[in-house]
Coordinates of C-alpha atoms in Angstrom, one line a residue:
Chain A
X1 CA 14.0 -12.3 -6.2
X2 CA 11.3 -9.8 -5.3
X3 CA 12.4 -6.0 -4.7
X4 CA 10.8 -5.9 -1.3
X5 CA 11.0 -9.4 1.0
X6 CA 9.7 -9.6 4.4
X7 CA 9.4 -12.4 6.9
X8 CA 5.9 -13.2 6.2
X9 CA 5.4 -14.3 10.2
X10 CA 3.3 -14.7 12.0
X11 CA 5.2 -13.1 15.0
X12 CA 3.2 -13.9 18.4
X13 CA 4.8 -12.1 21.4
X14 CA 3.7 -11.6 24.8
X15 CA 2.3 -8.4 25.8
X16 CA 5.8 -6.1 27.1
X17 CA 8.0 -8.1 24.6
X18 CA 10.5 -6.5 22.2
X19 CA 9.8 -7.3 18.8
X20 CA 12.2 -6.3 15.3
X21 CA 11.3 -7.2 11.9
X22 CA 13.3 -6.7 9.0
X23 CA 12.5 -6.2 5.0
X24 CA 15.2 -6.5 2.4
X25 CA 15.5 -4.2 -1.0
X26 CA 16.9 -5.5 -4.0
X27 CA 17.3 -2.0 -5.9
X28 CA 20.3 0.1 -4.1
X29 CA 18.6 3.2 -5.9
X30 CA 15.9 3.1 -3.4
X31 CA 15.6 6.3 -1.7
X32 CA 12.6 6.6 0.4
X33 CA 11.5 4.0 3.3
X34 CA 8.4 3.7 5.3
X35 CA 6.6 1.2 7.9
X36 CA 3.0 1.3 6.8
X37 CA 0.7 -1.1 9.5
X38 CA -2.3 -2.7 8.2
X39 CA -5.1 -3.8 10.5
X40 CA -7.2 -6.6 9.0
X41 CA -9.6 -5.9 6.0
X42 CA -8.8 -2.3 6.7
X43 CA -6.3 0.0 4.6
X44 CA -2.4 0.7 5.3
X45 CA -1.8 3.2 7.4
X46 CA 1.8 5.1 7.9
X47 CA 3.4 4.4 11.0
X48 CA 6.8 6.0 10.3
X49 CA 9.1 7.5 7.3
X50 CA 12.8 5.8 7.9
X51 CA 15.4 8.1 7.6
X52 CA 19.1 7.8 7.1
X53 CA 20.1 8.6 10.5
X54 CA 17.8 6.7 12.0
X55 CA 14.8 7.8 13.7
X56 CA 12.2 7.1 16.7
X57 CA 8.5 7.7 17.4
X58 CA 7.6 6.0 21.0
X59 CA 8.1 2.9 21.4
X60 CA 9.0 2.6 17.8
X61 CA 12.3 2.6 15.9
X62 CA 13.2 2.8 12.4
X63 CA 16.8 1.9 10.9
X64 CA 18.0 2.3 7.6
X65 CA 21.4 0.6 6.4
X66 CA 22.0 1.5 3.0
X67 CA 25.1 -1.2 2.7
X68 CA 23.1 -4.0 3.6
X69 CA 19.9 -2.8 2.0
X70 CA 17.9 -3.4 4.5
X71 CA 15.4 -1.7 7.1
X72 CA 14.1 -2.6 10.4
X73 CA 11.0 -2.2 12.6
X74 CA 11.9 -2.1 16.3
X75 CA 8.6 -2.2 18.2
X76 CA 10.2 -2.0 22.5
X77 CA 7.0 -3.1 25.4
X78 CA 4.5 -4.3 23.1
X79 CA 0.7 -3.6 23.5
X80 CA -2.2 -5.6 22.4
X81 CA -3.4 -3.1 20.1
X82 CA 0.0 -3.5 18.1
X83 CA -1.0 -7.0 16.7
X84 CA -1.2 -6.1 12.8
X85 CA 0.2 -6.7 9.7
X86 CA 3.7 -4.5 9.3
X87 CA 4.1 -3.3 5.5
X88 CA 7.9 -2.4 4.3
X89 CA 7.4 0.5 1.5
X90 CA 10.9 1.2 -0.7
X91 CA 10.4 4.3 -2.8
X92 CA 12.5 3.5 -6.6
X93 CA 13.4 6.5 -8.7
X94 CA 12.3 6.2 -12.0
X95 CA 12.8 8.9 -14.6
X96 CA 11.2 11.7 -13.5
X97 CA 8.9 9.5 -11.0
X98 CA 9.4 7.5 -8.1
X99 CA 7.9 3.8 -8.1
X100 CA 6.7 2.7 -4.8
X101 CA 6.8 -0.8 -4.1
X102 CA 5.4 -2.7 -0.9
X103 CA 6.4 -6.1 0.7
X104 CA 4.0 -8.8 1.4
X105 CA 4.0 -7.6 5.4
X106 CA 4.9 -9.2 8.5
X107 CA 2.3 -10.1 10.8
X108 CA 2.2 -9.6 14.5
X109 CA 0.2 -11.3 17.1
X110 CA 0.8 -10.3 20.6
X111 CA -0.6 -12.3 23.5
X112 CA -1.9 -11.4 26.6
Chain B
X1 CA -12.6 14.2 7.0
X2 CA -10.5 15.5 4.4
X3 CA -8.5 12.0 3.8
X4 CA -8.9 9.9 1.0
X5 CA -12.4 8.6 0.3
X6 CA -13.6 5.6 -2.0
X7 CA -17.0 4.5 -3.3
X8 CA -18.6 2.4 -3.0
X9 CA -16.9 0.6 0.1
X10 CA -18.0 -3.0 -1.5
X11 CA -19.1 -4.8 -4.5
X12 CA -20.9 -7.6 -5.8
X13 CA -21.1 -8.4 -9.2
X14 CA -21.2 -11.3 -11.6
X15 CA -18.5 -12.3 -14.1
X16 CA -18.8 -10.5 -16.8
X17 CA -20.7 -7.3 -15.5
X18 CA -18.7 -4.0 -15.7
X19 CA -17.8 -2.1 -12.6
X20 CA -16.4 1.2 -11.8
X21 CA -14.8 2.6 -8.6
X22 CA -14.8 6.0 -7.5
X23 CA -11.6 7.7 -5.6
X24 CA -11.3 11.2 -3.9
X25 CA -8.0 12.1 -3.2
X26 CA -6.7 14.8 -0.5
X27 CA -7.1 17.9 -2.4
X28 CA -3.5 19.0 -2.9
X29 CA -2.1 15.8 -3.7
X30 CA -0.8 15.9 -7.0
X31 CA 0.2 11.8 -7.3
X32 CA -2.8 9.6 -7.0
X33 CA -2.9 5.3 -7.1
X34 CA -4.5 2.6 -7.7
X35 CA -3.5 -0.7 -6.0
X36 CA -5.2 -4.1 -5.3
X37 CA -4.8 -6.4 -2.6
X38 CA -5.2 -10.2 -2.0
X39 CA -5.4 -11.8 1.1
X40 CA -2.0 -12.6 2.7
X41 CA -0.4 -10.2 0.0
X42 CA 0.8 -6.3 0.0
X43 CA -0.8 -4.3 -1.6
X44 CA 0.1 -4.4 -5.9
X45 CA 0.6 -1.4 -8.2
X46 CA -2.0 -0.8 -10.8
X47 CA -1.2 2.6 -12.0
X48 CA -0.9 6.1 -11.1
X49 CA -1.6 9.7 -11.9
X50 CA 0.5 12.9 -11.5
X51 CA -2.5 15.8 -12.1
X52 CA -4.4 14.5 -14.9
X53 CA -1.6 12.5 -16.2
X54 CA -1.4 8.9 -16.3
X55 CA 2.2 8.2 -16.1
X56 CA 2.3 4.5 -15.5
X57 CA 0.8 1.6 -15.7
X58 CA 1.4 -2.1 -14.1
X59 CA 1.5 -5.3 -16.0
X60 CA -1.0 -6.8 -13.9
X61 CA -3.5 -3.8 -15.6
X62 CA -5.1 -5.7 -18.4
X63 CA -6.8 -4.2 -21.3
X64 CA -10.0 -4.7 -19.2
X65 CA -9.2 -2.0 -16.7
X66 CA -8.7 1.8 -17.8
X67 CA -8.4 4.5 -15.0
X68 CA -9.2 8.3 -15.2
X69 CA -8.3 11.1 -13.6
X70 CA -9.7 13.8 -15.8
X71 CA -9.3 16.8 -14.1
X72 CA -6.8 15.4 -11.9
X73 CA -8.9 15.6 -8.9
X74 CA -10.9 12.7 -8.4
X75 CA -10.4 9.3 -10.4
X76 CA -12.2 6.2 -11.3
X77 CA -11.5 2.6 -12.1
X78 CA -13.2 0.5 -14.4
X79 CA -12.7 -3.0 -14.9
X80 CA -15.0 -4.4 -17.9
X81 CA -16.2 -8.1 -18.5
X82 CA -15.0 -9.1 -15.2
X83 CA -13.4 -12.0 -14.2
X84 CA -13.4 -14.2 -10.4
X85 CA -9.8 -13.6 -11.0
X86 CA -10.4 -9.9 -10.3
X87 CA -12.0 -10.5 -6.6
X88 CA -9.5 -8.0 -4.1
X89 CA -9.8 -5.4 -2.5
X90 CA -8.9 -2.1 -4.5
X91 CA -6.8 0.9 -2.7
X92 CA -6.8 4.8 -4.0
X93 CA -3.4 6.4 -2.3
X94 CA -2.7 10.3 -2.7
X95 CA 0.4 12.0 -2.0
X96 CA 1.7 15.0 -2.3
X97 CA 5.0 13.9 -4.2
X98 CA 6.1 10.7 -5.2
X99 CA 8.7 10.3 -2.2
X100 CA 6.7 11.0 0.3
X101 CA 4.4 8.9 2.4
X102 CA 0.9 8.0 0.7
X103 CA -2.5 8.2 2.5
X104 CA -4.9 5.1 1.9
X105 CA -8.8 5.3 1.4
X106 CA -10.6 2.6 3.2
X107 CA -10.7 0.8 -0.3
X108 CA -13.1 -0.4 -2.5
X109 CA -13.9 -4.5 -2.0
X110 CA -14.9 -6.4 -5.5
X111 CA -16.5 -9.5 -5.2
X112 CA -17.4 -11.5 -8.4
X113 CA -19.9 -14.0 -8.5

């Protein structure tokens, strides 16, 4: 099993749509969580730390739940310029280190 | 722009040739990292640095790649007698801590002949 899975995609939405992705963790150690979007042949880029509670940046929402070990990407009225490739990051303690591990991404298409 | 920078933006080589990559982190990040990425993949962990030190390194880091980081500023990665194997794109990340968020260069992009 790997320690970060995401649904690979593609995910092609109309333009407005609502759109959630998920990413599971294997290690329930994990303690930091980010959304990282990658445009093609370009580098990741942070779209948003998740945080326990929750938390929200636009039209963007992060969840956490720890139970489950999982994390979701809520994107709510979908632009063009949203169509990448969505990178779950888990942050592993390891001794005195954190390992960072990223999935495979989820990509995104939206349609006009 | 004080982000991340990485030289040179692309390579060509042939198999065999040695190549080295430059990284610039942000200037107070302590952690710095190497990853490389294949097409349709996230991005994999070669190694990284706190400072100067190099605190771990990935199985996928043959004994044909060494990184530096000698005064725990900038870093390089060489990869010797090179392999197709080793075509990717190769990403430097700083941060200032390992929990929190890490910034991406624009990565270096090895092509072998």
């Amino acid at each position: 099993r790997k320690e970060v899975e995401q649904d690979p995609g593609p995910f092609n939405v109309p333009e407005g749509a609502t759109v959630a992705f998920n990413c599971t963790y294997s290690n329930s150690a994990s303690q930091s969580f980010f959304w990282y979007r990658q445009d093609c042949r370009k580098e990741p880029k942070l779209l948003m730390s998740v945080y326990s509670s929750g938390n929200e940046d636009g039209r963007f929402t992060a969840q956490l739940n720890r139970a489950s070990q999982y994390i979701s990407l809520l994107i709510r009225d979908s632009k063009l310029s949203d169509s990448a490739t969505y990178l779950c990051v888990v942050g592993v303690p390891q001794s005195s280190a954190s390992k960072i591990i990223f999935g495979s991404g989820t990509r995104l298409s939206i349609r006009p | 722009d004080t982000g991340v920078s990485q030289d040179p933006r692309h390579k060509i080589t042939k198999r065999g040739q040695n190549v080295t990559f430059r990284c610039d982190p942000i200037s107070e990040h302590n952690r710095l990292y190497w990853y490389r990425q294949t097409l349709g993949q996230g991005p994999e962990f070669l190694t990284y640095f706190q400072n100067e030190a190099q605190l771990e390194k990935s199985r996928l880091l043959s004994d044909r790649f060494s990184a530096e980081r000698p005064k725990g500023s900038f870093s390089t990665l060489e990869i010797q007698r090179t392999e197709q194997g080793d075509s990717a794109m190769y990403l430097c990340a700083s941060s200032p801590s390992g929990n929190q968020p890490q910034h991406f260069g624009d990565g270096t992009r090895l092509s072998i002949l």
